[in-house]
Coordinates of C-alpha atoms in Angstrom, one line a residue:
Chain A
A2 CA 0.2 0.3 -0.3
Q3 CA 1.3 3.1 -0.7
R4 CA 1.2 5.8 2.0
V5 CA 2.2 9.7 2.2
T6 CA 2.8 11.5 5.4
Q7 CA 3.5 15.3 6.1
P8 CA 4.0 15.6 9.7
E9 CA 3.4 19.5 10.1
K10 CA -0.2 20.7 9.4
L11 CA 1.2 24.4 9.6
L12 CA 4.6 26.2 9.2
S13 CA 5.2 29.4 9.6
V14 CA 8.4 31.3 8.8
F15 CA 9.4 35.0 7.9
K16 CA 10.6 36.4 5.1
G17 CA 13.9 35.6 3.8
A18 CA 14.0 32.5 6.2
P19 CA 14.8 29.4 4.7
V20 CA 11.9 26.8 4.9
E21 CA 11.7 23.1 4.9
L22 CA 8.1 21.2 4.4
K23 CA 8.8 17.6 5.2
C24 CA 7.8 14.3 3.5
N25 CA 7.5 11.1 4.2
Y26 CA 6.4 7.8 2.2
S27 CA 5.7 4.2 2.4
Y28 CA 5.7 2.1 -0.8
S29 CA 7.4 -1.1 -1.7
G30 CA 8.4 -0.4 -5.0
S31 CA 10.0 2.5 -6.8
P32 CA 7.9 5.8 -6.3
E33 CA 7.5 8.8 -8.5
L34 CA 7.3 11.7 -5.7
F35 CA 5.8 15.0 -6.5
W36 CA 4.8 18.5 -4.5
Y37 CA 1.5 20.5 -5.5
V38 CA 0.6 23.5 -4.3
Q39 CA -2.6 25.5 -3.8
Y40 CA -2.5 29.0 -3.7
S41 CA -5.6 30.7 -2.3
R42 CA -8.4 31.1 -4.5
Q43 CA -6.6 28.8 -7.1
R44 CA -6.7 25.3 -8.2
L45 CA -4.1 22.9 -7.2
Q46 CA -1.1 22.6 -9.2
L47 CA 2.3 20.8 -10.2
L48 CA 5.1 22.7 -8.1
L49 CA 8.0 19.9 -9.0
R50 CA 8.7 16.1 -9.5
H51 CA 11.6 14.3 -8.3
I52 CA 12.4 12.8 -12.0
S53 CA 12.9 16.2 -13.3
R54 CA 15.6 17.3 -10.5
E55 CA 14.7 20.8 -11.3
S56 CA 14.0 24.0 -9.1
I57 CA 10.7 25.8 -9.3
K58 CA 10.2 29.3 -7.9
G59 CA 13.6 28.2 -5.8
F60 CA 12.1 25.5 -4.4
T61 CA 13.9 22.1 -4.5
A62 CA 13.4 18.5 -3.3
D63 CA 15.7 15.6 -3.5
L64 CA 14.4 11.9 -3.4
N65 CA 16.1 9.9 -0.3
K66 CA 15.1 6.6 -0.6
G67 CA 17.3 5.3 2.4
E68 CA 15.0 7.7 4.7
T69 CA 12.0 7.4 2.3
S70 CA 11.8 11.1 2.5
F71 CA 10.8 13.8 -0.2
H72 CA 11.4 17.3 1.4
L73 CA 10.4 20.2 0.0
K74 CA 13.1 23.2 0.5
K75 CA 13.4 26.9 -0.4
P76 CA 16.8 29.0 1.0
F77 CA 14.9 32.3 1.4
A78 CA 11.0 32.0 1.7
Q79 CA 9.0 35.0 0.1
E80 CA 5.4 36.4 0.8
E81 CA 4.0 34.6 -1.9
D82 CA 5.0 31.2 -1.2
S83 CA 2.1 31.0 1.4
A84 CA 0.1 28.2 0.6
M85 CA -1.1 24.9 0.9
Y86 CA 1.5 22.2 -0.4
Y87 CA 0.9 18.5 -0.6
C88 CA 3.2 16.1 -0.8
A89 CA 2.1 12.8 -3.5
L90 CA 3.4 10.0 -4.4
S91 CA 2.6 7.5 -7.8
A92 CA 3.5 4.0 -8.8
S93 CA 6.4 3.6 -10.9
A94 CA 6.6 2.1 -14.3
G95 CA 4.9 -1.4 -14.5
G96 CA 2.5 -0.8 -12.0
T97 CA -1.3 -0.7 -13.0
S98 CA -2.2 2.8 -11.1
Y99 CA -0.8 4.9 -14.4
G100 CA -0.8 7.8 -12.6
K101 CA -3.0 7.5 -9.8
L102 CA -1.6 9.9 -7.0
T103 CA -1.6 9.2 -3.4
F104 CA -1.5 12.9 -1.2
G105 CA -0.4 13.5 2.2
Q106 CA -2.7 15.4 4.4
G107 CA -0.8 18.9 3.3
T108 CA 1.3 21.4 4.8
I109 CA -0.1 25.4 5.1
L110 CA 3.0 27.5 4.8
T111 CA 2.6 31.3 6.0
V112 CA 5.5 33.6 5.3
H113 CA 5.3 36.6 7.5
P114 CA 6.6 40.0 6.3
Chain B
D9 CA -9.8 29.0 -21.0
T10 CA -8.4 25.8 -22.1
G11 CA -7.8 24.4 -18.4
V12 CA -10.1 21.4 -16.9
S13 CA -13.5 22.9 -16.0
Q14 CA -15.8 21.0 -13.8
D15 CA -19.7 21.9 -13.5
P16 CA -21.0 22.7 -11.3
R17 CA -19.0 24.7 -8.5
H18 CA -21.0 24.1 -5.5
K19 CA -24.0 21.7 -4.9
I20 CA -26.2 21.7 -1.7
T21 CA -28.5 18.9 -1.6
K22 CA -30.8 16.8 0.9
R23 CA -29.8 13.6 1.7
G24 CA -31.2 10.9 -0.2
Q25 CA -30.9 12.9 -3.3
N26 CA -28.9 12.1 -6.3
V27 CA -26.6 14.3 -7.6
T28 CA -24.1 14.4 -10.9
F29 CA -21.0 16.6 -11.6
R30 CA -19.2 16.8 -14.9
C31 CA -15.7 17.3 -15.7
D32 CA -14.2 18.3 -18.9
P33 CA -10.4 17.4 -19.2
I34 CA -8.3 19.4 -21.4
S35 CA -8.3 18.8 -25.3
E36 CA -6.6 15.5 -26.0
H37 CA -5.9 14.6 -22.4
N38 CA -6.7 10.6 -22.6
R39 CA -6.2 10.1 -19.2
L40 CA -8.7 11.7 -16.5
Y41 CA -8.8 11.2 -12.8
W42 CA -11.2 11.8 -10.1
Y43 CA -10.3 12.4 -6.4
R44 CA -12.4 13.2 -3.2
Q45 CA -11.0 15.8 -0.7
T46 CA -12.6 16.2 2.8
L47 CA -11.7 19.2 5.1
G48 CA -7.9 19.0 6.5
Q49 CA -7.3 16.1 4.2
G50 CA -5.4 15.4 1.0
P51 CA -7.4 14.5 -1.8
E52 CA -8.1 11.0 -1.9
F53 CA -8.0 8.8 -5.7
L54 CA -11.4 8.0 -6.6
T55 CA -11.4 6.1 -10.0
Y56 CA -9.7 6.5 -13.4
F57 CA -10.4 6.4 -17.1
Q58 CA -7.6 5.7 -20.0
N59 CA -10.2 7.3 -23.1
E60 CA -13.5 5.8 -22.4
A61 CA -12.5 2.6 -20.3
Q62 CA -12.7 2.7 -16.4
L63 CA -9.5 1.2 -15.4
E64 CA -9.3 1.5 -11.5
K65 CA -11.8 1.8 -9.2
S66 CA -10.7 2.8 -5.5
R67 CA -12.3 1.0 -2.8
L68 CA -13.7 4.6 -1.6
L69 CA -16.1 4.2 -4.6
S70 CA -19.0 2.8 -2.8
D71 CA -22.0 0.9 -5.1
R72 CA -23.7 4.6 -5.0
F73 CA -20.9 6.0 -7.0
S74 CA -20.9 5.6 -10.3
A75 CA -18.7 7.3 -13.2
E76 CA -18.5 7.4 -17.1
R77 CA -16.7 8.8 -19.4
P78 CA -18.8 7.3 -22.6
K79 CA -16.7 9.5 -25.7
G80 CA -13.4 9.4 -23.9
S81 CA -14.0 13.4 -23.6
F82 CA -15.7 14.6 -20.8
S83 CA -16.5 12.6 -17.7
T84 CA -19.8 12.2 -15.1
L85 CA -19.3 11.3 -11.1
E86 CA -23.0 10.4 -9.9
I87 CA -23.8 9.8 -6.4
Q88 CA -27.0 8.1 -5.8
R89 CA -28.6 8.0 -2.4
T90 CA -26.4 10.9 -1.1
E91 CA -25.3 10.8 2.7
Q92 CA -23.8 13.2 4.9
G93 CA -20.5 11.7 4.6
D94 CA -20.6 12.5 1.0
S95 CA -20.2 16.4 1.6
A96 CA -16.5 17.1 0.3
M97 CA -14.7 18.8 -2.5
Y98 CA -15.0 16.2 -5.4
L99 CA -11.8 17.2 -8.0
C100 CA -10.8 16.0 -11.7
A101 CA -7.8 15.7 -13.2
S102 CA -6.6 15.0 -16.3
T103 CA -3.1 14.3 -18.1
P104 CA -2.0 13.9 -21.7
Q105 CA -1.0 10.8 -23.7
G106 CA 2.0 9.4 -21.0
R107 CA 5.5 8.4 -21.6
G108 CA 4.6 4.9 -20.7
P109 CA 3.0 4.0 -17.6
S110 CA 5.0 6.9 -15.7
T111 CA 2.8 9.9 -14.2
D112 CA 2.7 12.8 -16.3
T113 CA 1.5 16.3 -15.0
Q114 CA -2.2 16.2 -13.6
Y115 CA -3.9 18.9 -14.2
F116 CA -6.5 19.7 -11.8
G117 CA -10.1 21.2 -11.9
P118 CA -11.6 24.0 -9.5
G119 CA -13.8 20.9 -8.0
T120 CA -17.1 20.6 -7.2
R121 CA -18.1 21.2 -3.6
L122 CA -21.0 18.8 -2.4
T123 CA -22.7 19.7 0.8
V124 CA -25.3 17.2 1.9
L125 CA -27.9 18.2 4.4

């Protein structure tokens, strides 16, 4: 079974401070991990995915298979980063889920001025 | 707007009534997903279509729930004999033809918020 855990429901930081949103997963196969973000009054959208190894809006996330984690990090938080962040997992190639996502509970990030 | 659209955006109904939601995916996206999101939780997978074929259904999808995608374009999700526990946000997402079974970016609609009184 797939499971995603985001231990922090709320995270508050000040502008310019580093931020780390934690995500741990449980999956017996080789997962694909994603971070989705929902800004106020907007729809859920992809922020980044581990397979791309990219930095989006200054955010990065490294898949650590040993610790089964996929924490989202940004060195200098901005007020516009305030949003709900969801970590999500998908079964890898060879499974039958074909992209079905398992989401964590989400973390509300608030960046104070 | 070429994004995923959902209709209605809000639905209030009385317990025991039937409701139907519609999702229009991005044009030519052949994969379509339905999720349900309750307060304080992340979205939970309900069902998945590839073109018109419903390939997977979650155990969350009781017999009162049915989804269709008759022509491989829009999809409908019907809930019969609604219960208060069905109150949630129902999200639809679509993806284009993938590069094999790996997930491509899922594009979400705005959701339909259902309230069962």
